[in-house]
């Protein structure tokens, strides 16, 4: 064959593979409001940068007439590309080919690109759209999942791993996304569950739709399995690209530096927090009055909103924000908000991202529900994560810092590098009302006018403890600052901590309260 004919033959073969599962299956995919696997990859990466590998891989199943079936690329597309000029590895399951089900060779393609991403120290983006373990391939499918989970764990904390759920992700398949750093879901398209509606009906006799069981909203709001929720695939791809600008390519690097910008919001920072400590406000307004260009990229926005986490930039560099949200449940810590914050703190620590903590909380949420849900174990995660983190850690106490909440929110005692407090800060074992009721109960009960006595004792307690000066007198906070100086001081603290280097005792690993 001449070179020209060879090239024509190659092109013909490639165009066959590019047909995926065929026109009918692609039509069905589009009807469901879904893009095809290749189009999804092309929508995320820089134009013309995608290189696909293992295009001609075929399945090796022989049972159940599988030997008569051609499954193009075995239902998954893998390759490398660039996003904003930096390399990434990607895979995308192709639902049009055998429902994107995972058999031996399908799994081998995924593990090949995973190995590549770990070896090359570049992020891995996995697009999941699959009926799960390929039923005809039995234990080979299960082995394939196991190989993926192992690699997810190995790569954890070394390279960023992003999972995009753009279709079903059922059964054990959900555990790969769960082991990765960030999970993206899209309204009406993403479905994640261990046991589907069919099994639930058979075993429990309960009817439930896939959407109600494990749709995008469920994972963004209720389970906390998803970190980013989008209304469309297009919006989801924009979120992925944005996230990529905030994080480093691997754990030995820092995130890309951008041109520093001043905040752009008009409201003055000192006007955001109401004078009455019982009045709520949106902590995101404080964050936006601090960050470059007033930009804040929030993570897990719809789950446990009593804590806010996300990325912003300070003087051009990425910073992670962990902030109590007084607008929701007064910003208390509970099981979910502790999980949410702890995982994010560990992410920032693994990837060299300094953490700024903004504190205003009345403590941990009391109640039987929380106690029985394991608030002791979950609440301990945030203590562990902050104590363990060695990246620069800076705290600003804005208003309340009560009880365990004071300690947990990156206090000096967990080795914060800098602790600043606004003059409005109240640092004490508990709120004045509760404290007065307990400590002065006898005086209040025996007083001629118990209510007047109660108010007097509350005021006494407030004057004595509900301020930052007692903590400042012990050196637990470094400086009491005027609100308008917050950004300037944070920039200075970040500059001073840029080369922070500490190490703990030698150990294989700790045992966090998982
Ligand atoms: C083989 C599969 C498949 C699977 C789908 N297909 N899932 N083939 N193994 N797991 C095939 C279908 O036979 C069909 O092939 C094509 O993909 C499209 O599927 P449809 O059913 O027509 O699509 P749809 O109606 O959209 O339904 C999607 C679905 C459904 C809800 C995902 O296919 C489904 O319930 N699949 C099974 C899900 C499941 O239980 N998987 C196993 C989970 S257990 P044709 O040839 O007709 O086009 C598991 C264990 C892993 O994953 C454990 C790891 C630790």
Coordinates of C-alpha atoms and ligand atoms in Angstrom, one line a residue:
X1 CA 0.0 0.0 0.0
X2 CA 1.3 3.5 -0.8
X3 CA 1.6 6.0 2.0
X4 CA -1.4 7.9 0.6
X5 CA -3.5 4.8 0.7
X6 CA -2.3 4.0 4.2
X7 CA -3.3 7.5 5.3
X8 CA -6.7 7.1 3.7
X9 CA -7.1 3.8 5.4
X10 CA -6.2 5.3 8.8
X11 CA -8.7 8.1 8.3
X12 CA -11.4 5.6 7.4
X13 CA -10.7 3.6 10.5
X14 CA -10.7 6.7 12.7
X15 CA -13.9 8.0 11.2
X16 CA -15.5 4.6 12.1
X17 CA -14.5 5.0 15.7
X18 CA -15.6 8.6 15.8
X19 CA -19.2 7.3 15.1
X20 CA -19.2 6.0 18.7
X21 CA -22.3 3.9 19.3
X22 CA -23.9 5.1 16.0
X23 CA -26.4 7.7 14.9
X24 CA -29.3 6.3 16.8
X25 CA -27.5 6.1 20.1
X26 CA -26.1 9.6 19.6
X27 CA -29.6 10.9 18.8
X28 CA -30.8 9.4 22.1
X29 CA -27.9 11.0 23.9
X30 CA -28.7 14.5 22.4
X31 CA -32.5 14.0 23.1
X32 CA -31.6 13.6 26.8
X33 CA -30.0 17.0 26.7
X34 CA -26.5 15.5 26.8
X35 CA -23.4 16.2 24.7
X36 CA -21.4 13.4 23.2
X37 CA -18.2 12.3 25.1
X38 CA -15.8 13.9 22.5
X39 CA -17.7 17.1 22.4
X40 CA -17.6 17.3 26.1
X41 CA -13.8 17.0 26.2
X42 CA -13.5 19.5 23.3
X43 CA -15.7 22.0 25.3
X44 CA -13.3 22.0 28.2
X45 CA -9.9 22.0 26.6
X46 CA -8.0 24.6 24.6
X47 CA -9.0 24.5 20.9
X48 CA -7.0 22.1 18.9
X49 CA -5.1 20.8 21.9
X50 CA -6.8 17.4 22.4
X51 CA -4.9 14.2 21.5
X52 CA -6.8 11.0 21.8
X53 CA -5.1 7.7 22.7
X54 CA -6.2 4.1 22.5
X55 CA -8.8 4.9 19.9
X56 CA -8.6 1.4 18.4
X57 CA -8.8 -0.5 21.7
X58 CA -11.6 -3.2 21.6
X59 CA -13.2 -5.2 24.3
X60 CA -12.1 -8.8 24.9
X61 CA -15.4 -10.2 26.2
X62 CA -16.5 -13.4 24.6
X63 CA -19.6 -14.5 26.7
X64 CA -23.2 -13.6 26.0
X65 CA -22.5 -13.1 22.3
X66 CA -20.2 -10.2 23.1
X67 CA -17.7 -11.6 20.6
X68 CA -20.1 -10.5 17.8
X69 CA -20.2 -6.9 19.1
X70 CA -17.9 -4.1 18.1
X71 CA -17.6 -1.5 20.8
X72 CA -15.7 1.5 19.5
X73 CA -12.9 2.5 21.8
X74 CA -14.7 0.2 24.3
X75 CA -16.9 3.0 25.4
X76 CA -14.4 5.5 26.8
X77 CA -12.2 8.2 25.3
X78 CA -8.9 9.1 26.8
X79 CA -6.3 11.7 26.0
X80 CA -4.2 14.7 26.9
X81 CA -4.8 18.4 26.2
X82 CA -4.2 21.8 27.6
X83 CA -6.4 24.2 29.5
X84 CA -5.2 27.8 29.4
X85 CA -2.0 26.4 28.0
X86 CA -1.2 23.9 30.8
X87 CA -1.4 20.1 30.3
X88 CA -4.2 17.9 31.7
X89 CA -5.2 14.3 31.3
X90 CA -8.8 13.4 30.6
X91 CA -11.2 10.5 30.1
X92 CA -14.8 10.6 29.1
X93 CA -17.1 7.6 29.2
X94 CA -19.2 7.3 26.0
X95 CA -22.7 6.3 26.9
X96 CA -23.6 5.7 23.3
X97 CA -21.3 2.6 23.3
X98 CA -22.8 -0.1 25.5
X99 CA -24.1 2.5 27.9
X100 CA -20.5 3.5 28.7
X101 CA -20.4 0.3 30.8
X102 CA -17.0 -0.6 32.3
X103 CA -15.4 -3.8 31.2
X104 CA -11.7 -4.9 31.3
X105 CA -10.3 -2.8 28.4
X106 CA -12.5 0.2 29.2
X107 CA -11.0 0.2 32.7
X108 CA -7.5 -0.3 31.3
X109 CA -7.8 2.8 29.2
X110 CA -8.9 4.8 32.2
X111 CA -6.1 3.4 34.4
X112 CA -3.6 4.1 31.6
X113 CA -4.5 7.8 31.6
X114 CA -4.6 7.9 35.4
X115 CA -1.0 6.5 35.5
X116 CA 0.0 9.0 33.0
X117 CA -1.4 11.9 34.9
X118 CA 0.3 10.8 38.1
X119 CA 3.6 10.2 36.4
X120 CA 3.5 13.6 34.6
X121 CA 2.1 15.4 37.7
X122 CA -0.8 17.0 35.8
X123 CA -4.5 17.2 36.8
X124 CA -6.9 14.4 35.9
X125 CA -10.4 15.2 34.7
X126 CA -12.8 12.2 34.5
X127 CA -16.2 12.5 32.8
X128 CA -18.6 9.8 34.1
X129 CA -21.6 8.7 32.0
X130 CA -22.1 5.0 32.5
X131 CA -24.4 2.1 33.3
X132 CA -21.7 0.9 35.7
X133 CA -19.9 -2.5 35.7
X134 CA -20.4 -4.2 32.3
X135 CA -22.7 -7.0 33.3
X136 CA -21.3 -9.4 30.6
X137 CA -17.7 -9.1 31.8
X138 CA -18.4 -10.1 35.4
X139 CA -15.4 -10.0 37.8
X140 CA -13.2 -8.3 35.1
X141 CA -15.4 -5.2 35.5
X142 CA -15.2 -5.3 39.3
X143 CA -11.4 -5.7 39.0
X144 CA -11.4 -2.7 36.7
X145 CA -13.1 -0.5 39.3
X146 CA -10.8 -1.7 42.0
X147 CA -7.8 -0.7 39.9
X148 CA -9.3 2.8 39.4
X149 CA -10.1 3.3 43.1
X150 CA -6.5 2.3 44.1
X151 CA -5.1 4.9 41.6
X152 CA -7.5 7.6 42.9
X153 CA -6.2 7.0 46.3
X154 CA -2.5 6.9 45.2
X155 CA -2.9 10.2 43.3
X156 CA -4.9 11.9 46.1
X157 CA -2.9 14.9 47.4
X158 CA -0.4 14.7 44.5
X159 CA -2.4 15.9 41.5
X160 CA -5.8 17.5 41.4
X161 CA -8.5 15.0 40.4
X162 CA -11.8 16.3 39.1
X163 CA -14.9 14.1 38.5
X164 CA -17.7 15.3 36.2
X165 CA -20.9 13.4 36.5
X166 CA -22.8 13.8 33.2
X167 CA -25.2 10.9 33.2
X168 CA -25.7 7.8 35.4
X169 CA -22.9 6.9 37.8
X170 CA -24.3 3.9 39.5
X171 CA -23.2 1.1 41.9
X172 CA -19.6 1.0 43.0
X173 CA -18.8 3.4 40.1
X174 CA -19.6 6.3 42.5
X175 CA -16.6 5.5 44.6
X176 CA -14.1 6.9 42.1
X177 CA -15.7 10.4 42.1
X178 CA -16.0 10.1 45.9
X179 CA -12.3 9.5 46.1
X180 CA -11.4 12.5 44.0
X181 CA -11.1 16.2 45.0
X182 CA -14.0 17.9 43.2
X183 CA -17.3 16.5 41.9
X184 CA -19.3 18.5 39.3
X185 CA -23.0 17.8 38.7
X186 CA -25.5 19.1 36.2
X187 CA -29.2 19.6 36.8
X188 CA -31.4 16.8 35.2
X189 CA -28.3 15.0 33.8
X190 CA -26.3 13.7 36.8
X191 CA -27.5 10.6 38.6
X192 CA -25.4 9.1 41.3
X193 CA -26.4 6.2 43.6
X194 CA -25.2 2.9 45.0
X195 CA -28.4 1.0 44.5
X196 CA -30.8 2.3 41.9
X197 CA -34.6 2.7 42.0
X198 CA -35.2 -0.9 40.7
X199 CA -33.3 -2.5 43.6
X200 CA -34.9 -0.2 46.1
X201 CA -38.3 -1.2 44.8
X202 CA -37.5 -4.9 44.9
X203 CA -35.8 -4.9 48.3
X204 CA -37.8 -2.2 50.2
X205 CA -40.9 -1.9 48.1
X206 CA -40.4 1.8 47.8
X207 CA -40.9 3.8 44.6
X208 CA -38.5 6.6 43.9
X209 CA -37.3 8.3 40.8
X210 CA -33.6 8.5 39.8
X211 CA -33.8 12.2 40.2
X212 CA -35.2 12.1 43.7
X213 CA -32.7 9.4 44.7
X214 CA -29.5 10.8 43.4
X215 CA -30.0 13.8 41.1
X216 CA -27.8 16.8 40.9
X217 CA -29.7 18.8 43.5
X218 CA -29.7 15.9 46.0
X219 CA -25.9 15.7 45.8
X220 CA -25.4 19.5 45.8
X221 CA -27.7 20.2 48.7
X222 CA -28.3 17.1 50.8
X223 CA -25.5 14.5 50.6
X224 CA -22.6 16.9 50.1
X225 CA -21.1 14.5 47.5
X226 CA -21.0 17.3 44.8
X227 CA -18.9 20.4 45.1
X228 CA -20.2 22.3 42.0
X229 CA -23.7 22.4 40.7
X230 CA -24.6 23.8 37.2
X231 CA -27.8 24.3 35.3
X232 CA -26.2 23.1 32.0
X233 CA -23.2 21.2 30.7
X234 CA -21.9 24.4 29.3
X235 CA -22.0 26.1 32.7
X236 CA -20.3 23.1 34.2
X237 CA -17.4 23.3 31.8
X238 CA -17.0 27.0 32.6
X239 CA -16.8 26.0 36.3
X240 CA -14.1 23.4 35.6
X241 CA -12.0 25.9 33.7
X242 CA -12.4 28.5 36.4
X243 CA -11.4 26.0 39.1
X244 CA -8.3 25.0 37.1
X245 CA -7.1 28.7 37.3
X246 CA -7.2 28.6 41.1
X247 CA -5.3 25.4 41.8
X248 CA -1.8 24.3 41.2
X249 CA -0.9 21.5 38.7
X250 CA 0.5 19.3 41.5
X251 CA 1.5 19.3 45.1
X252 CA 5.0 20.6 44.5
X253 CA 3.8 23.7 42.8
X254 CA 1.8 26.8 43.6
X255 CA -1.3 28.0 41.8
X256 CA -0.7 30.3 38.8
X257 CA -0.2 33.9 39.8
X258 CA -2.5 36.5 38.3
X259 CA -2.2 40.3 38.0
X260 CA -3.0 41.8 41.5
X261 CA -6.2 43.8 41.7
X262 CA -7.9 45.9 44.3
X263 CA -11.4 44.9 45.5
X264 CA -14.1 46.5 43.4
X265 CA -17.1 46.3 45.8
X266 CA -18.5 49.6 46.8
X267 CA -19.8 48.8 50.3
X268 CA -17.3 49.6 53.0
X269 CA -16.2 46.6 55.0
X270 CA -16.9 48.3 58.3
X271 CA -20.6 48.8 57.2
X272 CA -21.3 45.1 56.5
X273 CA -21.5 43.8 60.1
X274 CA -24.6 45.0 62.0
X275 CA -24.0 46.6 65.4
X276 CA -26.4 44.1 67.1
X277 CA -24.5 40.8 67.5
X278 CA -27.7 38.9 67.0
X279 CA -28.3 40.4 63.5
X280 CA -27.2 38.3 60.6
X281 CA -25.1 39.4 57.5
X282 CA -23.6 37.6 54.6
X283 CA -20.0 36.7 55.3
X284 CA -19.4 36.5 51.5
X285 CA -19.7 40.3 51.5
X286 CA -16.7 40.5 53.8
X287 CA -14.8 38.0 51.6
X288 CA -15.5 40.1 48.5
X289 CA -14.4 43.3 50.2
X290 CA -11.0 41.6 50.8
X291 CA -10.2 39.7 47.7
X292 CA -8.6 40.9 44.4
X293 CA -11.3 42.2 42.1
X294 CA -13.8 41.2 44.8
X295 CA -13.9 37.7 43.2
X296 CA -14.8 34.7 45.2
X297 CA -15.2 31.2 43.7
X298 CA -17.4 29.4 46.2
X299 CA -17.3 25.6 46.6
X300 CA -20.2 23.5 47.9
X301 CA -22.4 26.6 47.9
X302 CA -25.7 24.7 48.5
X303 CA -24.5 22.2 51.2
X304 CA -24.1 23.2 54.9
X305 CA -24.4 26.9 54.1
X306 CA -23.6 27.7 57.7
X307 CA -19.9 27.5 56.6
X308 CA -18.6 29.1 53.4
X309 CA -15.6 27.7 51.6
X310 CA -13.9 28.7 48.4
X311 CA -11.0 30.4 46.6
X312 CA -10.1 34.0 46.1
X313 CA -6.9 35.8 45.2
X314 CA -4.8 38.1 47.4
X315 CA -2.2 40.1 45.6
X316 CA -2.6 37.7 42.6
X317 CA -2.1 34.5 44.5
X318 CA -4.8 31.9 45.3
X319 CA -6.0 31.8 48.9
X320 CA -8.6 29.4 50.4
X321 CA -11.3 31.0 52.6
X322 CA -13.1 29.2 55.4
X323 CA -15.8 31.4 56.9
X324 CA -18.7 31.0 59.3
X325 CA -21.9 32.2 57.7
X326 CA -24.0 34.2 60.3
X327 CA -26.8 34.3 57.7
X328 CA -27.5 30.6 58.2
X329 CA -28.0 29.0 61.6
X330 CA -25.9 31.9 63.0
X331 CA -22.9 30.2 61.4
X332 CA -22.7 27.3 63.9
X333 CA -20.5 24.3 63.4
X334 CA -22.4 21.0 63.0
X335 CA -21.7 17.6 61.4
X336 CA -22.0 18.7 57.8
X337 CA -20.2 22.1 58.1
X338 CA -17.3 20.4 59.9
X339 CA -17.0 17.8 57.2
X340 CA -17.2 20.4 54.5
X341 CA -14.6 22.7 56.1
X342 CA -12.2 19.9 57.2
X343 CA -11.9 18.4 53.7
X344 CA -11.3 21.8 52.1
X345 CA -8.6 22.7 54.7
X346 CA -6.9 19.4 53.8
X347 CA -7.2 20.2 50.1
X348 CA -5.6 23.6 50.6
X349 CA -2.8 22.1 52.8
X350 CA -2.0 19.4 50.2
X351 CA -1.8 21.9 47.4
X352 CA 0.1 24.7 49.0
X353 CA -2.8 27.1 49.3
X354 CA -2.7 29.5 52.3
X355 CA -5.9 29.5 54.4
X356 CA -7.7 32.6 55.6
X357 CA -10.4 31.9 58.3
X358 CA -13.1 34.4 59.0
X359 CA -14.8 33.7 62.3
X360 CA -18.2 34.6 63.7
X361 CA -20.0 31.7 65.3
X362 CA -21.8 30.9 68.6
X363 CA -20.1 27.4 68.8
X364 CA -21.2 23.9 67.9
X365 CA -24.9 23.3 67.3
X366 CA -26.5 21.8 70.4
X367 CA -29.2 19.1 70.2
X368 CA -30.0 15.4 70.3
X369 CA -30.0 15.1 66.5
X370 CA -26.5 16.4 66.3
X371 CA -25.2 14.4 69.2
X372 CA -26.6 11.2 67.7
X373 CA -25.4 12.1 64.2
X374 CA -21.9 12.0 65.6
X375 CA -21.0 15.7 66.0
X376 CA -18.2 14.6 68.3
X377 CA -16.5 12.6 65.5
X378 CA -17.4 15.0 62.7
X379 CA -16.6 18.1 64.7
X380 CA -13.2 16.7 65.5
X381 CA -12.3 16.6 61.8
X382 CA -12.0 20.4 61.6
X383 CA -9.7 20.4 64.7
X384 CA -7.6 17.7 63.1
X385 CA -7.5 19.4 59.7
X386 CA -6.4 22.8 61.1
X387 CA -3.9 21.3 63.5
X388 CA -2.3 19.2 60.8
X389 CA -2.2 21.9 58.1
X390 CA 1.2 23.5 57.6
X391 CA 0.4 26.1 55.0
X392 CA 0.1 29.7 56.2
X393 CA -3.0 29.9 58.4
X394 CA -4.5 33.3 59.3
X395 CA -7.6 34.0 61.3
X396 CA -9.7 37.1 61.6
X397 CA -12.3 37.1 64.4
X398 CA -15.1 39.4 63.4
X399 CA -17.7 39.0 66.0
X400 CA -18.5 35.8 68.0
X401 CA -15.9 33.3 68.9
X402 CA -17.5 31.1 71.5
X403 CA -16.6 27.8 73.1
X404 CA -15.4 25.0 71.0
X405 CA -16.0 27.2 68.0
X406 CA -13.3 29.6 69.1
X407 CA -10.8 26.7 69.3
X408 CA -11.9 25.0 66.2
X409 CA -11.8 28.0 63.8
X410 CA -8.0 28.0 63.5
X411 CA -7.2 29.4 66.9
X412 CA -3.7 30.2 68.0
X413 CA -3.8 26.9 70.0
X414 CA -4.2 24.9 66.7
X415 CA -1.1 26.9 65.5
X416 CA -2.6 29.7 63.5
X417 CA 0.2 31.9 62.3
X418 CA -1.6 35.1 62.7
X419 CA -4.8 35.8 64.7
X420 CA -6.4 39.2 64.2
X421 CA -9.6 40.4 65.9
X422 CA -12.0 43.3 65.1
X423 CA -12.9 45.4 68.2
X424 CA -16.3 43.8 67.9
X425 CA -15.0 40.4 68.7
X426 CA -16.5 38.5 71.6
X427 CA -14.3 35.6 72.8
X428 CA -15.7 33.5 75.7
X429 CA -16.7 30.1 76.8
X430 CA -20.3 30.7 75.8
X431 CA -22.7 33.6 74.9
X432 CA -23.5 36.1 77.7
X433 CA -27.1 35.0 78.1
X434 CA -26.2 31.4 78.6
X435 CA -23.3 32.2 80.8
X436 CA -25.2 34.5 83.1
X437 CA -28.0 32.0 83.5
X438 CA -25.6 29.3 84.6
X439 CA -23.1 31.2 86.7
X440 CA -25.4 33.6 88.4
X441 CA -28.5 31.4 88.6
X442 CA -28.7 31.6 92.3
X443 CA -28.5 35.4 92.4
X444 CA -31.0 35.7 89.6
X445 CA -33.5 33.4 91.3
X446 CA -33.2 35.0 94.7
X447 CA -33.4 38.6 93.4
X448 CA -36.4 40.8 94.0
X449 CA -36.5 41.5 90.3
X450 CA -35.0 38.4 88.6
X451 CA -35.2 39.8 85.1
X452 CA -33.4 43.0 86.1
X453 CA -30.8 41.0 87.9
X454 CA -30.4 38.7 84.8
X455 CA -29.8 41.7 82.5
X456 CA -27.3 43.2 85.0
X457 CA -25.4 39.9 85.2
X458 CA -25.4 39.5 81.4
X459 CA -24.0 43.0 81.1
X460 CA -21.3 42.2 83.7
X461 CA -20.3 39.1 81.8
X462 CA -20.3 41.0 78.5
X463 CA -18.1 43.8 80.0
X464 CA -15.7 41.2 81.4
X465 CA -15.4 38.6 78.7
X466 CA -17.4 39.4 75.5
X467 CA -14.6 41.5 74.0
X468 CA -11.2 40.7 72.4
X469 CA -9.0 42.3 75.1
X470 CA -8.8 39.4 77.5
X471 CA -7.6 37.1 74.7
X472 CA -5.2 39.9 73.6
X473 CA -3.8 40.2 77.1
X474 CA -2.8 36.5 76.9
X475 CA -1.3 36.9 73.4
X476 CA -3.9 34.5 72.0
X477 CA -4.7 37.1 69.4
X478 CA -1.9 39.1 67.8
X479 CA -3.6 42.4 67.0
X480 CA -7.0 44.0 67.4
X481 CA -7.5 45.7 64.1
X482 CA -9.9 48.3 62.6
X483 CA -12.1 46.6 60.0
X484 CA -10.9 48.8 57.1
X485 CA -7.3 47.5 57.7
X486 CA -8.3 43.9 57.2
X487 CA -7.1 43.4 53.6
X488 CA -3.9 45.3 54.2
X489 CA -3.0 43.2 57.2
X490 CA -3.9 40.0 55.5
X491 CA -1.7 40.9 52.5
X492 CA 1.1 41.6 54.9
X493 CA 0.6 38.3 56.9
X494 CA 0.6 36.4 53.6
X495 CA 3.7 38.1 52.5
X496 CA 5.5 37.3 55.7
X497 CA 4.4 33.7 55.7
X498 CA 5.3 33.0 52.0
X499 CA 8.3 30.8 52.9
X500 CA 6.7 29.2 56.0
X501 CA 8.5 25.9 56.8
X502 CA 7.5 23.7 59.7
X503 CA 7.4 20.0 60.1
X504 CA 5.8 17.7 62.7
X505 CA 7.0 14.5 64.3
X506 CA 8.0 11.6 62.0
X507 CA 5.1 9.2 61.4
X508 CA 3.6 7.1 58.7
X509 CA 0.4 8.9 58.8
X510 CA -2.1 10.2 61.4
X511 CA -5.5 8.7 62.1
X512 CA -8.0 11.4 61.5
X513 CA -11.5 11.0 62.8
X514 CA -12.9 9.8 59.4
Ligands
LIG1 C1 -23.8 -3.8 30.1 C2 -25.2 -2.0 29.8 C3 -25.1 -1.6 31.2 C4 -24.3 -2.5 32.0 C5 -26.3 -0.2 30.3 N1 -26.0 -1.0 29.3 N2 -25.8 -0.5 31.4 N3 -24.6 -3.0 29.3 N4 -23.7 -3.5 31.4 N5 -24.1 -2.2 33.3 C6 -26.4 -1.0 27.9 C7 -27.8 -1.4 27.7 O1 -27.9 -2.7 27.6 C8 -28.1 -0.7 26.4 O2 -27.5 -1.5 25.4 C9 -27.2 0.6 26.5 O3 -26.3 0.3 27.5 C10 -28.0 1.8 26.9 O4 -28.7 1.4 28.1 P1 -30.3 1.7 28.3 O5 -30.8 0.9 29.4 O6 -31.0 1.6 26.9 O7 -30.3 3.3 28.6 P2 -31.2 4.1 29.6 O8 -32.7 3.7 29.3 O9 -30.9 5.5 29.4 O10 -30.9 3.6 31.1 C11 -29.6 3.8 31.6 C12 -29.4 3.0 32.9 C13 -29.7 1.5 32.7 C14 -30.3 3.6 34.0 C15 -28.0 3.3 33.4 O11 -29.0 1.1 31.5 C16 -29.3 0.7 33.8 O12 -30.0 0.6 34.8 N6 -28.2 0.0 33.6 C17 -27.7 -0.9 34.7 C18 -27.2 -0.2 35.9 C19 -26.6 -1.1 36.8 O13 -27.3 -1.7 37.7 N7 -25.2 -1.3 36.7 C20 -24.5 -2.2 37.5 C21 -24.3 -1.5 38.8 S1 -23.3 -2.5 39.9 P3 -28.1 -1.6 23.9 O14 -27.3 -2.6 23.3 O15 -29.5 -2.0 24.1 O16 -28.0 -0.2 23.3 C22 -21.8 -2.0 39.7 C23 -20.9 -2.7 40.5 C24 -19.6 -2.0 40.5 O17 -21.6 -1.1 38.9 C25 -18.8 -2.4 41.8 C26 -17.5 -1.8 41.8 C27 -16.9 -1.9 43.2

